[in-house]
Coordinates of C-alpha atoms and ligand atoms in Angstrom, one line a residue:
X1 CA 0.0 0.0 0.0
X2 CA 1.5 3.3 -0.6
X3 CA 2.4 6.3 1.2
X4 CA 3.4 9.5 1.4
X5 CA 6.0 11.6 3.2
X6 CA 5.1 15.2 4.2
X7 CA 8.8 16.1 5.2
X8 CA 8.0 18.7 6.9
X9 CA 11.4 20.1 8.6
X10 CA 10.2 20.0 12.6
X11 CA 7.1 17.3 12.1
X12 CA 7.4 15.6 8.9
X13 CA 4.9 12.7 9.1
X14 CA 3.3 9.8 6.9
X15 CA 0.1 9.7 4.7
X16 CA -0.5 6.0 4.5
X17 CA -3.5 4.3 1.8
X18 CA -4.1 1.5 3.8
X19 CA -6.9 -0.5 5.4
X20 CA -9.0 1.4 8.2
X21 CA -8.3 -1.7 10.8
X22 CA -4.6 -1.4 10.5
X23 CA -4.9 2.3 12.4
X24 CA -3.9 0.7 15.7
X25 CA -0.6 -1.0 14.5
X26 CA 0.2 2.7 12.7
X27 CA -0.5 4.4 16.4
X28 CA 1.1 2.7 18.3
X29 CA 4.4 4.1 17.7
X30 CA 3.0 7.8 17.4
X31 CA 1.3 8.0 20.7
X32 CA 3.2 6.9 23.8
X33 CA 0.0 7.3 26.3
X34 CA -3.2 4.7 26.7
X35 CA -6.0 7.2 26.2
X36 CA -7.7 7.7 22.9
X37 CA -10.5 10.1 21.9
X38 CA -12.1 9.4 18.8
X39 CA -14.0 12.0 17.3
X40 CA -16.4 11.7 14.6
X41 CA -20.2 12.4 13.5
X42 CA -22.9 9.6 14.5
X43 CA -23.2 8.7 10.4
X44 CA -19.4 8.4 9.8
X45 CA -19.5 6.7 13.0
X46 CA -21.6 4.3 12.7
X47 CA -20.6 3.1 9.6
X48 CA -16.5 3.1 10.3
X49 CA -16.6 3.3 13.9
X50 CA -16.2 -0.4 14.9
X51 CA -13.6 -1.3 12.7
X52 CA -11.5 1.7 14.0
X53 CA -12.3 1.5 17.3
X54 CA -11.6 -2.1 17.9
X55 CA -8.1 -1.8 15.8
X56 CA -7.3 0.6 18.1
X57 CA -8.2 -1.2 21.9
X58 CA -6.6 -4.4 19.7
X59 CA -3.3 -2.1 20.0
X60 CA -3.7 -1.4 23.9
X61 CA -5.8 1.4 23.9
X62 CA -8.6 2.9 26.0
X63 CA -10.7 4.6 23.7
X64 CA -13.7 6.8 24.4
X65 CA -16.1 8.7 21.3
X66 CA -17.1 11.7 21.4
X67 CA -19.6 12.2 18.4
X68 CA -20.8 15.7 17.0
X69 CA -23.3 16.6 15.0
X70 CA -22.7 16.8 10.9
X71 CA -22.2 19.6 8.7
X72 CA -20.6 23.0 8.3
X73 CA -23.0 24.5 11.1
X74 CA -21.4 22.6 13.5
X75 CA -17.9 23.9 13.2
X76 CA -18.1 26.3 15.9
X77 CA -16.4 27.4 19.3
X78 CA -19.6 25.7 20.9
X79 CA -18.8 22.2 19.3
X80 CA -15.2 22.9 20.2
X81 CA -15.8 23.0 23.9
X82 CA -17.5 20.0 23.4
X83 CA -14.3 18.0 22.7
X84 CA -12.5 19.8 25.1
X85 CA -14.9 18.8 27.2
X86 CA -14.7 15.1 26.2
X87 CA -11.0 15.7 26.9
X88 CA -11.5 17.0 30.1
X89 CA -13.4 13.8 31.2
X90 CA -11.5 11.1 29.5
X91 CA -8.4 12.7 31.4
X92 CA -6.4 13.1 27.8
X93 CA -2.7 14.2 28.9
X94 CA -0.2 15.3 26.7
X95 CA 0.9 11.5 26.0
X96 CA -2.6 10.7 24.9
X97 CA -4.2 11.5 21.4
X98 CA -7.2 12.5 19.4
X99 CA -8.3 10.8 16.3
X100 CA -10.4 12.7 13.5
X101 CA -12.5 9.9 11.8
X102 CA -14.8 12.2 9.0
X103 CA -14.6 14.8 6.8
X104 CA -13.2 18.2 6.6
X105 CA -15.6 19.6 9.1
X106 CA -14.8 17.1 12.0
X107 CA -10.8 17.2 10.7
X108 CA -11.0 20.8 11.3
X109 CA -12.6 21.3 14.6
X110 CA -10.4 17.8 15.7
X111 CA -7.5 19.2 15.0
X112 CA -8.2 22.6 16.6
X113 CA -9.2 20.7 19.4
X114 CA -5.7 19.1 19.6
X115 CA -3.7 21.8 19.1
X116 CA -5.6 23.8 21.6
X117 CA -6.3 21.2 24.7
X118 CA -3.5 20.9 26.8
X119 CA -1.3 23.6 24.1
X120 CA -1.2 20.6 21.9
X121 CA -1.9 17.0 22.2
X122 CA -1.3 14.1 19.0
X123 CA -4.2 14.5 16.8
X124 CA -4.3 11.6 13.5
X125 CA -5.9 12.5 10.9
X126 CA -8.4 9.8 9.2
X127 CA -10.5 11.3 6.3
X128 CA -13.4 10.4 5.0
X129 CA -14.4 12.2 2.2
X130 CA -12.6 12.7 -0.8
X131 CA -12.1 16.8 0.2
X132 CA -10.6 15.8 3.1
X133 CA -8.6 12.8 2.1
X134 CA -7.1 15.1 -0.9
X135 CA -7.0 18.3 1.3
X136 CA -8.3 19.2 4.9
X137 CA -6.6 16.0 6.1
X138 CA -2.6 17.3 4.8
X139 CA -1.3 20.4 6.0
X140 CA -2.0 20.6 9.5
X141 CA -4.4 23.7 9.0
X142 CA -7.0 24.0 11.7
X143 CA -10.1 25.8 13.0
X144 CA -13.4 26.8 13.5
X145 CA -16.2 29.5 12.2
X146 CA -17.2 32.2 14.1
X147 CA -19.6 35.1 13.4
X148 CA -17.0 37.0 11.5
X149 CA -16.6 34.4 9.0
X150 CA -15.3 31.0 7.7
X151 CA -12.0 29.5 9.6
X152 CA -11.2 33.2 11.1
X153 CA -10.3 31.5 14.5
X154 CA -7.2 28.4 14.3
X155 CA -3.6 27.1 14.4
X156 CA -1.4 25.4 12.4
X157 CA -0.9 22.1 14.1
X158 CA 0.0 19.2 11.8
X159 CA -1.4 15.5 12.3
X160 CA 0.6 12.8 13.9
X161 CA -0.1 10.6 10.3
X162 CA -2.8 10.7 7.9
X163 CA -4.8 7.4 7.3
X164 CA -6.7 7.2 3.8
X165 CA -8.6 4.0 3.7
X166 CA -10.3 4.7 -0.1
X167 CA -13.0 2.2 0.5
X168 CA -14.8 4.6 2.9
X169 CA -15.7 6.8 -0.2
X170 CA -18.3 4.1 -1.0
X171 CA -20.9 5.5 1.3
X172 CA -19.6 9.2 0.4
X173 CA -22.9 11.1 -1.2
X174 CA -22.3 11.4 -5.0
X175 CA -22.4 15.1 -4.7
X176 CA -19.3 15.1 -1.7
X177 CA -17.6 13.1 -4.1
X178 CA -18.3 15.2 -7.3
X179 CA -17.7 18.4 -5.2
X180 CA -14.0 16.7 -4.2
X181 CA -13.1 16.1 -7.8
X182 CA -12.6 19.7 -8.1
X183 CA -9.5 20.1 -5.6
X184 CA -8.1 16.8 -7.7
X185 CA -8.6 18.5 -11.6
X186 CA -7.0 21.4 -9.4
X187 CA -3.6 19.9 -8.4
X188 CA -3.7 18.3 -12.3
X189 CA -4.1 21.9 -13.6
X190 CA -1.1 23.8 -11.0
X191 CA 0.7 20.4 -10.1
X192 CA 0.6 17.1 -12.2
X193 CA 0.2 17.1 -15.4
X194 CA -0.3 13.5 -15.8
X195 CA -2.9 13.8 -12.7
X196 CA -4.9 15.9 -15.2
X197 CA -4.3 13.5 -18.3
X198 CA -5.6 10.1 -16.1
X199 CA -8.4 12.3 -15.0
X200 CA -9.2 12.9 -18.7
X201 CA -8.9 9.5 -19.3
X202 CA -11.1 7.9 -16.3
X203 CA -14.7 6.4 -17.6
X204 CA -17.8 7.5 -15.6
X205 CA -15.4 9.9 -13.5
X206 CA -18.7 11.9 -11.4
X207 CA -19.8 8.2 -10.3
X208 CA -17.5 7.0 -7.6
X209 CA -19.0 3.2 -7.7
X210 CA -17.9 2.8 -11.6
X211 CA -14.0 4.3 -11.1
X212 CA -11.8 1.3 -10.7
X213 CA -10.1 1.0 -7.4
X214 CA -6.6 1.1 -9.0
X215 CA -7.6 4.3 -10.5
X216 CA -9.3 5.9 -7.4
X217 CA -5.8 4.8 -5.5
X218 CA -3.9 6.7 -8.2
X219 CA -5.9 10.3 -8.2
X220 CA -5.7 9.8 -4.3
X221 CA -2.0 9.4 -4.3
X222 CA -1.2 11.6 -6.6
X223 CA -3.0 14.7 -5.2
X224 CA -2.1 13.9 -1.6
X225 CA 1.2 13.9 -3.1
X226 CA 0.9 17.2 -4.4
X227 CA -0.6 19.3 -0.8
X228 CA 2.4 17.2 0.6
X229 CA 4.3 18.8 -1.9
X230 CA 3.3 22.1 -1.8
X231 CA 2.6 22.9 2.0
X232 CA 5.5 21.2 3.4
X233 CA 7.6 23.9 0.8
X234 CA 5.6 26.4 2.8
X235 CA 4.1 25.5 5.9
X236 CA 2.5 28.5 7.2
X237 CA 2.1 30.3 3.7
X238 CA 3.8 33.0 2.6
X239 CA 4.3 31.5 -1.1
X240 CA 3.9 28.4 -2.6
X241 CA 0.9 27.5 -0.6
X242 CA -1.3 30.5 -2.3
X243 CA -1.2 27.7 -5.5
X244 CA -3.6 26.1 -3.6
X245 CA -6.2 28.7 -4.1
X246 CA -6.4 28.4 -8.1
X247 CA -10.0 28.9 -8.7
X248 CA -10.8 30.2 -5.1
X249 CA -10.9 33.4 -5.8
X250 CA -14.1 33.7 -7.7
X251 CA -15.0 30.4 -6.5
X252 CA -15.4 32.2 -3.0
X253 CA -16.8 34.9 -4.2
X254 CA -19.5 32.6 -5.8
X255 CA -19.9 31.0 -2.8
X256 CA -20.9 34.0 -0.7
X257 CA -22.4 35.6 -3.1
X258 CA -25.2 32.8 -3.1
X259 CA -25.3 32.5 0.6
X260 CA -23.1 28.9 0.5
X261 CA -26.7 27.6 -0.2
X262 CA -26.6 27.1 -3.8
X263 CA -23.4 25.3 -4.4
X264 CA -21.1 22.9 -2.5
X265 CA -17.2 24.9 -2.4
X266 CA -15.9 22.2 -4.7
X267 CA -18.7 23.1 -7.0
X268 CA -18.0 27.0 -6.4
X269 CA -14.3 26.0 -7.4
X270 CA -15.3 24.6 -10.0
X271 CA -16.9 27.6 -12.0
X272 CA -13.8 29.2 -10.3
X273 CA -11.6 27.4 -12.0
X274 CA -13.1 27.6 -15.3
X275 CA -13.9 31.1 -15.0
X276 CA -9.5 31.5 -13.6
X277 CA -9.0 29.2 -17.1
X278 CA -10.6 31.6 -19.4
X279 CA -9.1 34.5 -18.0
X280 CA -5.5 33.1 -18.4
X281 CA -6.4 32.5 -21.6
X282 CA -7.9 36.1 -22.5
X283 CA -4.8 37.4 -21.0
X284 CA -2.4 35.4 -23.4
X285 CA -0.8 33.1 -20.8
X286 CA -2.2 29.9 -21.1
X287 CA -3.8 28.2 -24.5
X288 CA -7.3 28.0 -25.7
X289 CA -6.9 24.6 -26.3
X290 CA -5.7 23.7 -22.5
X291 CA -8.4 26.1 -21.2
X292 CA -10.5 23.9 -23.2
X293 CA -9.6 20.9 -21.6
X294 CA -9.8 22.4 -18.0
X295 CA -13.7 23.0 -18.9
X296 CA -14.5 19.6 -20.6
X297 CA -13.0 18.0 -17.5
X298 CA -15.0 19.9 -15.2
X299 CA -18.4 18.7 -17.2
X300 CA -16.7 15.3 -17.0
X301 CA -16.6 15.7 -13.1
X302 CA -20.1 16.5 -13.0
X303 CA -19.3 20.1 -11.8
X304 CA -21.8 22.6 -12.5
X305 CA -20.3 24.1 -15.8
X306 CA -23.2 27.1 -16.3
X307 CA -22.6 30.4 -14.3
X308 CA -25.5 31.6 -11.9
X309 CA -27.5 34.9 -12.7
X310 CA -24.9 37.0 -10.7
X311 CA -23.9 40.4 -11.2
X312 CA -19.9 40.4 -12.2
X313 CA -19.8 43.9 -10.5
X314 CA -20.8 42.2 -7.4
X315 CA -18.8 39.7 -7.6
X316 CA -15.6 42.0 -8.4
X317 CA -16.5 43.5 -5.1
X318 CA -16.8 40.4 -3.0
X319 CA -13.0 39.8 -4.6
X320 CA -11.7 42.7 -3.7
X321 CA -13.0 42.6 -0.5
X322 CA -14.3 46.3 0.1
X323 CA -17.3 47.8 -1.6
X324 CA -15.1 51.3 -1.8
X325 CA -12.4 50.1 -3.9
X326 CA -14.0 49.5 -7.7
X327 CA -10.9 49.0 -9.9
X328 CA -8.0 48.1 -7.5
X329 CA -5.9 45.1 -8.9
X330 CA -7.3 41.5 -8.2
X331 CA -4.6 38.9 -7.3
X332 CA -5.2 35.6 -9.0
X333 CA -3.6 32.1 -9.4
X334 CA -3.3 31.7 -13.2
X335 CA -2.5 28.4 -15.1
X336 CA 0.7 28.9 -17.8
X337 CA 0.6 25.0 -18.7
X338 CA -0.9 22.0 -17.9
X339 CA 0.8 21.1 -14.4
X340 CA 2.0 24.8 -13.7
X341 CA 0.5 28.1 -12.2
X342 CA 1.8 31.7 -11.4
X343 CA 0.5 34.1 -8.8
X344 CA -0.4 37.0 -10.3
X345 CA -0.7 40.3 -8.1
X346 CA -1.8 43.2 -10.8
X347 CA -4.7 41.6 -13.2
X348 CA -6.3 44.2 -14.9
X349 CA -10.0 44.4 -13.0
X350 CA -11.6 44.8 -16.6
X351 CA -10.1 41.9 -17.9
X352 CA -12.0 40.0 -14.9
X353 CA -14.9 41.6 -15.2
X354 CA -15.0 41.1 -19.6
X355 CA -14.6 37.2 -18.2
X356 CA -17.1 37.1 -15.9
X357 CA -20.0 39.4 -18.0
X358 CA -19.3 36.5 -20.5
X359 CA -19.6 33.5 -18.5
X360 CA -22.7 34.9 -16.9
X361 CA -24.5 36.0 -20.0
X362 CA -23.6 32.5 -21.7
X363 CA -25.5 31.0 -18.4
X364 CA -28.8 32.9 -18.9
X365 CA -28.6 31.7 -22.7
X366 CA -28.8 27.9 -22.0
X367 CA -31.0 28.4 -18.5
Ligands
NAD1 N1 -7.8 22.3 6.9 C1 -7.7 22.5 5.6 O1 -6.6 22.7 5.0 C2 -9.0 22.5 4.8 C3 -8.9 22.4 3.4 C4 -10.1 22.4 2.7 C5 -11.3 22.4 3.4 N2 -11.3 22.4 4.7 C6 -12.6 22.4 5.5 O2 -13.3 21.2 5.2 C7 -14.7 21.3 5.4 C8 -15.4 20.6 4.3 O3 -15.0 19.3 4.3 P1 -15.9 18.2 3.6 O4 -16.2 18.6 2.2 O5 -15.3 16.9 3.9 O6 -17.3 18.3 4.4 P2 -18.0 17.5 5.6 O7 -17.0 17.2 6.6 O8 -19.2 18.3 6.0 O9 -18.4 16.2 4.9 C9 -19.4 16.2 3.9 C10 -20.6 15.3 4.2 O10 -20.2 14.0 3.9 C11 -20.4 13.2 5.0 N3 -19.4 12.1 4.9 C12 -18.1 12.3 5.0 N4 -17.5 11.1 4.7 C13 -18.4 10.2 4.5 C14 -18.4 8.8 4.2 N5 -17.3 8.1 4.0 N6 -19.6 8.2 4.2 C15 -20.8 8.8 4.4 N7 -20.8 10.1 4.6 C16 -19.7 10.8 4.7 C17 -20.3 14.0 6.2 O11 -21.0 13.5 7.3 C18 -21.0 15.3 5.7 O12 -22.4 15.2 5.8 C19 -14.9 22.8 5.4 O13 -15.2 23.2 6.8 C20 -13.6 23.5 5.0 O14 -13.4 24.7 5.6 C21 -10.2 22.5 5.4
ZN2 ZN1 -10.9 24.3 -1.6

């Protein structure tokens, strides 16, 4: 089974693709103390749960649950204290550790939790949905909401090892999995080229059932490969790490422009990526025919490919991040070739706005 170095320079750690019931063995060596907290949702739980849990006691452990509610709404100071809670009772020292079984939302607020109890205990990371398996899992980013905004409150504190077990994505909802596929065509389009070219290639790629497991194994290496890549070159971002945000600019933007009702983030990236695509290309840096690619692959993922009715004026604020300044200089992630992106600090606002009036008029057309 394969893994993955992050080599980080203080805590470089492993990303292992292996089966969920070989967590305890993986431990072991991590984690000095008896006490375990697993945290997790009661769905995720109760599908995984045993199988972790008993790998775990199998390896000495004394493992208590402490299950939160699911979705993004949860991911709050409130839930937080919860765990810390949990933590409180369970007596979790600084030799103990926490385990994050779920997806990005439980990843998150586990790993806060960690870094936060005690000024830090272990926390492992064990993703369950491809976001999180590709993404939220790697890095050691943590963090809640709060009502200022989306991950305003956190700290860097990097798992003790990532376990991906890929067979958990067969209860993942189509659309999770759909809405994950857009971080993955992102690392093809700023990272790995050949990531992009087996994603072309993959038959029935929006229906997680019908891609073969060799093939799922590969995309999930490869882009875990790729944050590993990437972050541990910058940990706490001051460069490299803004690559990660190809197609986040407008894709946030979308995003909270529709409330976060109307699309899932992978789906906001999505249009963000396309919208990123036709803008490098407008601007001369990247080919039509690449651009093209990009936006048959997002129709391949089953990514929404029509832009919403939004106004482009409105959403050139919600970039620029003040209402007052109009015409100030937009700083994107632009792809230059298939498997390569450059910042880019001064884009011409027109030039985002011309992209945007187009992609939004093309969506009334067709809806
Ligand atoms: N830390 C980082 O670097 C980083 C990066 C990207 C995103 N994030 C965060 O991740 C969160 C989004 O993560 P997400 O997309 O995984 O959402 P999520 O954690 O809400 O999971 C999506 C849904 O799928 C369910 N689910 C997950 N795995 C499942 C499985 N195997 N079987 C059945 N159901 C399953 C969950 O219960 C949930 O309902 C956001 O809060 C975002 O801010 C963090
Ligand atoms: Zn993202």
């Amino acid at each position: 089974m394969p893994t993955i170095t992050v080599p980080l320079p203080t805590t470089p750690y492993t990303i292992h693709l292996t089966e969920l019931s070989r967590i305890g063995e993986l431990v072991r060596p991590l984690i000095p103390g008896r006490r375990l907290v697993v945290v997790s949702n009661p769905v995720i739980f109760g599908h995984y749960g045993e199988p972790l849990v008993a790998s775990l006691r199998a390896a000495g452990y004394t493992v208590t649950t402490c299950l939160i509610p699911p979705g993004e709404r949860f991911k709050t100071l409130k839930t937080l204290q919860t765990i810390h809670d949990h933590c409180h009772q369970t007596r979790i020292d600084r030799q103990s550790g926490v385990i994050a079984l779920g997806g990005g939302v439980v990843g998150d607020l586990t790993g806060f939790a960690a870094a936060t109890w005690l000024r830090g205990v272990a926390v492992i990371q064990v993703p369950t949905s491809l976001l999180a398996m590709v993404d939220a899992s790697i890095g050691g980013k943590t963090g809640v909401n709060t009502p200022q905004g989306k991950n305003l409150v956190g700290a860097f504190h990097q798992p003790r090892c990532v376990l991906i077990d890929p067979t958990v994505l067969a209860t993942l909802p189509s659309r999770e999995w759909r809405s994950g596929l857009a971080e993955v065509i992102k690392y093809g389009v700023i990272w790995d080229k050949d990531l992009f070219t087996l994603l072309e290639h993959v038959p029935h790629l929006a229906r997680q059932p019908k891609v073969p497991p060799e093939i799922l194994m590969e995309l999930l290496t490869r882009s875990a490969q790729a944050k590993a890549e990437v972050v541990s070159k910058d940990e706490k971002e001051s460069g490299l790490r803004a690559l990660l945000n190809y197609g986040h600019t407008i894709g946030h933007a979308i995003e909270t422009a529709t409330h976060y009702r109307t699309y899932t983030h992978g789906e906001a990236v999505g249009l963000g990526m396309k919208a990123a695509g036709q803008l490098a290309a407008r601007l001369g840096i990247w080919s039509d025919s690449d651009a093209a690619r990009q936006a048959a692959l997002i129709a391949a993922a089953g990514l929404p490919t029509q832009f919403p009715h939004l106004d482009p004026d409105v959403l050139m604020q919600l970039m620029q991040g003040d209402k007052k300044v109009q015409n100030d200089h937009v700083r994107f992630i632009l792809p230059t070739t298939l498997g390569h992106a450059t910042l880019h600090d001064r884009v011409n606002p027109d030039e985002v706005r011309a992209v945007l009036q187009e992609l939004v008029s093309k969506g009334d057309q067709k809806s």
